[in-house]
């Protein structure tokens, strides 16, 4: 859902971030190990796409600190070092997955999605269903009573979070943390606008309830 890309090759970082955003993720990018650690301290990321050869703080050290701190963030090492011993070393450092450069982008997206499911507090089924809503988190499709909802990536993410909450109230702050990147302004009303559009697409009878002063509930 929310991904940090730590890659010192700026063009590659921008390419990876753009592709992941198109796949429905909220993505931030950094270009050094110390910046990665700073972002990880500030924001709750589901997955870290980590280049191993980062400047200032090496990618290996970023992985060590993340694991030592008990972070739930999953680590996908993305590196040009593809020899077996390099993969073994990366996994031994605590990485959850390892992908060599060059790579096929659909495989990267698939691996990030798989790691995101593993980062959840409890195993998440690929199909989420409630009140006639049916969300396929793998194919990124959503429908209600057999009708395609044609959601934007952001609307899909918000609906998925509400379904995963299983009836619990989700605050606007949590939605902003999990579905938007670090550049989102919390005072713009982005969550409220997205929720209004999502409600219109979900249709009647209304399923998403506003709990005044608390958040949203499905």
mmCIF file of C-alpha atoms in Angstrom:
data_model
loop_
_atom_site.group_PDB
_atom_site.id
_atom_site.type_symbol
_atom_site.label_atom_id
_atom_site.label_comp_id
_atom_site.label_asym_id
_atom_site.label_seq_id
_atom_site.Cartn_x
_atom_site.Cartn_y
_atom_site.Cartn_z
ATOM 1 C CA UNK A 1 0.000 0.000 0.000
ATOM 2 C CA UNK A 2 2.750 2.458 0.947
ATOM 3 C CA UNK A 3 6.236 1.937 -0.451
ATOM 4 C CA UNK A 4 9.614 3.627 0.027
ATOM 5 C CA UNK A 5 12.020 3.331 -2.913
ATOM 6 C CA UNK A 6 15.661 3.836 -1.837
ATOM 7 C CA UNK A 7 17.706 3.992 -5.048
ATOM 8 C CA UNK A 8 20.655 6.276 -5.814
ATOM 9 C CA UNK A 9 20.142 6.150 -9.601
ATOM 10 C CA UNK A 10 17.594 8.951 -9.810
ATOM 11 C CA UNK A 11 16.205 8.036 -13.235
ATOM 12 C CA UNK A 12 15.645 4.438 -12.146
ATOM 13 C CA UNK A 13 14.105 5.571 -8.858
ATOM 14 C CA UNK A 14 11.678 7.821 -10.728
ATOM 15 C CA UNK A 15 10.806 5.016 -13.150
ATOM 16 C CA UNK A 16 10.155 2.524 -10.354
ATOM 17 C CA UNK A 17 8.079 5.053 -8.395
ATOM 18 C CA UNK A 18 5.956 5.937 -11.430
ATOM 19 C CA UNK A 19 5.244 2.291 -12.197
ATOM 20 C CA UNK A 20 4.339 1.478 -8.601
ATOM 21 C CA UNK A 21 2.016 4.481 -8.410
ATOM 22 C CA UNK A 22 0.250 3.285 -11.562
ATOM 23 C CA UNK A 23 -0.186 -0.065 -9.817
ATOM 24 C CA UNK A 24 -1.996 1.706 -6.956
ATOM 25 C CA UNK A 25 0.730 2.235 -4.356
ATOM 26 C CA UNK A 26 1.598 5.432 -2.508
ATOM 27 C CA UNK A 27 5.332 5.861 -3.149
ATOM 28 C CA UNK A 28 8.136 8.016 -1.750
ATOM 29 C CA UNK A 29 11.688 8.036 -3.121
ATOM 30 C CA UNK A 30 15.058 8.713 -1.488
ATOM 31 C CA UNK A 31 18.569 8.467 -2.895
ATOM 32 C CA UNK A 32 20.774 7.673 0.117
ATOM 33 C CA UNK A 33 20.794 5.336 3.084
ATOM 34 C CA UNK A 34 20.547 8.065 5.714
ATOM 35 C CA UNK A 35 17.523 9.575 3.962
ATOM 36 C CA UNK A 36 15.915 6.128 3.881
ATOM 37 C CA UNK A 37 16.376 5.731 7.627
ATOM 38 C CA UNK A 38 14.935 9.209 8.253
ATOM 39 C CA UNK A 39 11.806 8.402 6.195
ATOM 40 C CA UNK A 40 11.387 5.023 7.864
ATOM 41 C CA UNK A 41 11.432 6.739 11.261
ATOM 42 C CA UNK A 42 8.714 9.173 10.186
ATOM 43 C CA UNK A 43 6.266 7.124 8.112
ATOM 44 C CA UNK A 44 4.682 3.624 8.293
ATOM 45 C CA UNK A 45 5.824 1.885 5.102
ATOM 46 C CA UNK A 46 4.579 -1.563 4.121
ATOM 47 C CA UNK A 47 7.521 -2.285 1.804
ATOM 48 C CA UNK A 48 11.020 -0.871 1.298
ATOM 49 C CA UNK A 49 12.504 -1.338 -2.187
ATOM 50 C CA UNK A 50 16.162 -1.091 -1.216
ATOM 51 C CA UNK A 51 19.167 -0.652 -3.502
ATOM 52 C CA UNK A 52 22.110 -2.317 -1.845
ATOM 53 C CA UNK A 53 24.806 0.155 -2.915
ATOM 54 C CA UNK A 54 23.426 3.359 -1.385
ATOM 55 C CA UNK A 55 25.689 6.317 -0.525
ATOM 56 C CA UNK A 56 26.351 7.631 2.997
ATOM 57 C CA UNK A 57 24.674 4.652 4.728
ATOM 58 C CA UNK A 58 25.035 1.372 2.825
ATOM 59 C CA UNK A 59 21.877 -0.556 1.972
ATOM 60 C CA UNK A 60 23.098 -3.494 4.058
ATOM 61 C CA UNK A 61 23.254 -1.245 7.121
ATOM 62 C CA UNK A 62 19.759 0.105 6.430
ATOM 63 C CA UNK A 63 18.462 -3.475 6.380
ATOM 64 C CA UNK A 64 20.336 -4.350 9.591
ATOM 65 C CA UNK A 65 18.893 -1.381 11.484
ATOM 66 C CA UNK A 66 15.380 -1.971 10.210
ATOM 67 C CA UNK A 67 15.440 -5.615 11.295
ATOM 68 C CA UNK A 68 17.147 -4.872 14.620
ATOM 69 C CA UNK A 69 14.448 -2.323 15.424
ATOM 70 C CA UNK A 70 11.686 -4.884 14.893
ATOM 71 C CA UNK A 71 10.092 -2.908 12.061
ATOM 72 C CA UNK A 72 7.143 -4.576 10.292
ATOM 73 C CA UNK A 73 8.296 -3.028 6.974
ATOM 74 C CA UNK A 74 9.179 -5.720 4.437
ATOM 75 C CA UNK A 75 12.422 -5.358 2.473
ATOM 76 C CA UNK A 76 12.862 -6.054 -1.233
ATOM 77 C CA UNK A 77 16.521 -5.705 -2.197
ATOM 78 C CA UNK A 78 16.933 -4.390 -5.729
ATOM 79 C CA UNK A 79 20.534 -4.673 -6.899
ATOM 80 C CA UNK A 80 22.868 -5.438 -9.766
ATOM 81 C CA UNK A 81 24.674 -8.037 -7.630
ATOM 82 C CA UNK A 82 22.920 -11.261 -8.655
ATOM 83 C CA UNK A 83 25.433 -13.979 -7.762
ATOM 84 C CA UNK A 84 24.125 -16.664 -5.428
ATOM 85 C CA UNK A 85 26.373 -15.548 -2.564
ATOM 86 C CA UNK A 86 25.091 -11.980 -2.927
ATOM 87 C CA UNK A 87 21.477 -13.152 -2.725
ATOM 88 C CA UNK A 88 22.253 -15.289 0.310
ATOM 89 C CA UNK A 89 24.015 -12.382 2.037
ATOM 90 C CA UNK A 90 21.106 -10.049 1.343
ATOM 91 C CA UNK A 91 18.560 -12.494 2.704
ATOM 92 C CA UNK A 92 20.729 -13.208 5.737
ATOM 93 C CA UNK A 93 20.740 -9.476 6.498
ATOM 94 C CA UNK A 94 16.971 -9.668 6.869
ATOM 95 C CA UNK A 95 15.699 -8.885 3.384
ATOM 96 C CA UNK A 96 12.394 -10.604 2.608
ATOM 97 C CA UNK A 97 13.015 -10.815 -1.127
ATOM 98 C CA UNK A 98 15.787 -10.102 -3.624
ATOM 99 C CA UNK A 99 15.474 -8.955 -7.244
ATOM 100 C CA UNK A 100 18.414 -8.423 -9.576
ATOM 101 C CA UNK A 101 18.851 -5.666 -12.136
ATOM 102 C CA UNK A 102 17.795 -5.555 -14.900
ATOM 103 C CA UNK A 103 14.300 -6.741 -14.015
ATOM 104 C CA UNK A 104 10.885 -7.055 -15.596
ATOM 105 C CA UNK A 105 8.579 -4.449 -14.100
ATOM 106 C CA UNK A 106 5.501 -6.719 -13.740
ATOM 107 C CA UNK A 107 7.630 -9.025 -11.587
ATOM 108 C CA UNK A 108 8.669 -6.125 -9.342
ATOM 109 C CA UNK A 109 5.036 -5.065 -8.878
ATOM 110 C CA UNK A 110 3.999 -8.645 -8.131
ATOM 111 C CA UNK A 111 6.751 -9.081 -5.537
ATOM 112 C CA UNK A 112 5.891 -5.782 -3.833
ATOM 113 C CA UNK A 113 2.222 -6.791 -3.648
ATOM 114 C CA UNK A 114 3.174 -10.157 -2.158
ATOM 115 C CA UNK A 115 5.370 -8.495 0.480
ATOM 116 C CA UNK A 116 2.624 -6.019 1.314
ATOM 117 C CA UNK A 117 0.231 -8.885 2.024
ATOM 118 C CA UNK A 118 2.850 -10.426 4.323
ATOM 119 C CA UNK A 119 3.306 -7.106 6.163
ATOM 120 C CA UNK A 120 -0.323 -7.031 7.260
ATOM 121 C CA UNK A 121 -1.137 -7.839 10.881
ATOM 122 C CA UNK A 122 -3.076 -10.902 9.764
ATOM 123 C CA UNK A 123 -3.025 -12.794 6.468
ATOM 124 C CA UNK A 124 -5.182 -11.000 3.921
ATOM 125 C CA UNK A 125 -7.273 -12.944 1.418
ATOM 126 C CA UNK A 126 -6.901 -11.910 -2.234
ATOM 127 C CA UNK A 127 -10.670 -11.328 -2.391
ATOM 128 C CA UNK A 128 -12.362 -8.961 0.058
ATOM 129 C CA UNK A 129 -16.181 -9.115 0.173
ATOM 130 C CA UNK A 130 -18.725 -7.236 2.295
ATOM 131 C CA UNK A 131 -22.246 -5.897 1.679
ATOM 132 C CA UNK A 132 -22.159 -6.866 -1.999
ATOM 133 C CA UNK A 133 -18.759 -5.278 -2.548
ATOM 134 C CA UNK A 134 -16.120 -7.509 -4.087
ATOM 135 C CA UNK A 135 -12.506 -6.316 -4.247
ATOM 136 C CA UNK A 136 -9.790 -8.369 -5.930
ATOM 137 C CA UNK A 137 -6.518 -7.112 -4.447
ATOM 138 C CA UNK A 138 -4.408 -9.029 -6.977
ATOM 139 C CA UNK A 139 -6.166 -7.972 -10.189
ATOM 140 C CA UNK A 140 -7.001 -4.552 -8.688
ATOM 141 C CA UNK A 141 -10.671 -4.738 -9.620
ATOM 142 C CA UNK A 142 -13.704 -3.719 -7.584
ATOM 143 C CA UNK A 143 -17.422 -4.249 -8.061
ATOM 144 C CA UNK A 144 -20.738 -4.060 -6.269
ATOM 145 C CA UNK A 145 -23.462 -6.607 -6.942
ATOM 146 C CA UNK A 146 -21.802 -7.530 -10.231
ATOM 147 C CA UNK A 147 -21.309 -3.910 -11.360
ATOM 148 C CA UNK A 148 -17.773 -2.697 -12.107
ATOM 149 C CA UNK A 149 -16.963 0.350 -9.959
ATOM 150 C CA UNK A 150 -14.180 1.705 -12.210
ATOM 151 C CA UNK A 151 -12.179 3.153 -9.301
ATOM 152 C CA UNK A 152 -9.064 5.290 -9.523
ATOM 153 C CA UNK A 153 -5.945 3.818 -7.838
ATOM 154 C CA UNK A 154 -6.450 6.090 -4.805
ATOM 155 C CA UNK A 155 -10.155 5.235 -4.496
ATOM 156 C CA UNK A 156 -9.301 1.541 -4.753
ATOM 157 C CA UNK A 157 -6.715 1.858 -1.968
ATOM 158 C CA UNK A 158 -9.161 3.653 0.343
ATOM 159 C CA UNK A 159 -11.889 1.075 -0.283
ATOM 160 C CA UNK A 160 -9.425 -1.754 0.340
ATOM 161 C CA UNK A 161 -8.362 -0.209 3.676
ATOM 162 C CA UNK A 162 -11.992 0.132 4.767
ATOM 163 C CA UNK A 163 -12.743 -3.479 3.826
ATOM 164 C CA UNK A 164 -9.644 -4.740 5.640
ATOM 165 C CA UNK A 165 -10.807 -2.906 8.772
ATOM 166 C CA UNK A 166 -13.742 -5.376 8.907
ATOM 167 C CA UNK A 167 -16.257 -2.903 10.284
ATOM 168 C CA UNK A 168 -13.890 -0.888 12.477
ATOM 169 C CA UNK A 169 -13.682 2.891 12.119
ATOM 170 C CA UNK A 170 -10.662 4.135 10.141
ATOM 171 C CA UNK A 171 -9.495 7.679 10.862
ATOM 172 C CA UNK A 172 -8.708 10.200 8.144
ATOM 173 C CA UNK A 173 -5.173 10.335 9.524
ATOM 174 C CA UNK A 174 -4.705 6.585 9.045
ATOM 175 C CA UNK A 175 -6.070 6.766 5.513
ATOM 176 C CA UNK A 176 -3.680 9.625 4.742
ATOM 177 C CA UNK A 177 -0.767 7.663 6.226
ATOM 178 C CA UNK A 178 -1.507 4.479 4.309
ATOM 179 C CA UNK A 179 -2.856 5.635 0.944
ATOM 180 C CA UNK A 180 -1.006 8.902 0.257
ATOM 181 C CA UNK A 181 2.712 9.667 -0.007
ATOM 182 C CA UNK A 182 4.791 11.943 2.219
ATOM 183 C CA UNK A 183 4.065 14.997 0.057
ATOM 184 C CA UNK A 184 0.328 14.925 0.790
ATOM 185 C CA UNK A 185 -0.848 18.019 2.627
ATOM 186 C CA UNK A 186 -3.064 16.938 5.556
ATOM 187 C CA UNK A 187 -4.967 20.234 5.345
ATOM 188 C CA UNK A 188 -6.083 19.983 1.706
ATOM 189 C CA UNK A 189 -9.123 17.777 2.377
ATOM 190 C CA UNK A 190 -7.723 15.095 0.065
ATOM 191 C CA UNK A 191 -9.299 12.278 2.081
ATOM 192 C CA UNK A 192 -12.694 13.993 2.169
ATOM 193 C CA UNK A 193 -12.664 14.629 -1.604
ATOM 194 C CA UNK A 194 -11.579 11.057 -2.374
ATOM 195 C CA UNK A 195 -14.247 9.681 -0.036
ATOM 196 C CA UNK A 196 -16.936 11.763 -1.754
ATOM 197 C CA UNK A 197 -15.969 10.378 -5.165
ATOM 198 C CA UNK A 198 -15.752 6.828 -3.801
ATOM 199 C CA UNK A 199 -19.227 7.061 -2.248
ATOM 200 C CA UNK A 200 -20.672 8.262 -5.563
ATOM 201 C CA UNK A 201 -19.148 5.303 -7.402
ATOM 202 C CA UNK A 202 -20.191 2.747 -4.789
ATOM 203 C CA UNK A 203 -23.757 4.039 -5.144
ATOM 204 C CA UNK A 204 -26.946 3.474 -3.191
ATOM 205 C CA UNK A 205 -27.784 2.346 -0.658
ATOM 206 C CA UNK A 206 -24.843 4.127 0.971
ATOM 207 C CA UNK A 207 -22.272 1.842 2.587
ATOM 208 C CA UNK A 208 -19.589 4.226 3.871
ATOM 209 C CA UNK A 209 -20.536 6.032 7.079
ATOM 210 C CA UNK A 210 -18.837 9.099 8.532
ATOM 211 C CA UNK A 211 -18.321 8.793 12.285
ATOM 212 C CA UNK A 212 -18.155 12.429 13.322
ATOM 213 C CA UNK A 213 -14.788 13.372 14.783
ATOM 214 C CA UNK A 214 -13.472 9.809 14.459
ATOM 215 C CA UNK A 215 -13.292 8.664 10.854
ATOM 216 C CA UNK A 216 -15.012 6.406 8.321
ATOM 217 C CA UNK A 217 -16.671 3.019 8.617
ATOM 218 C CA UNK A 218 -17.875 0.459 6.076
#
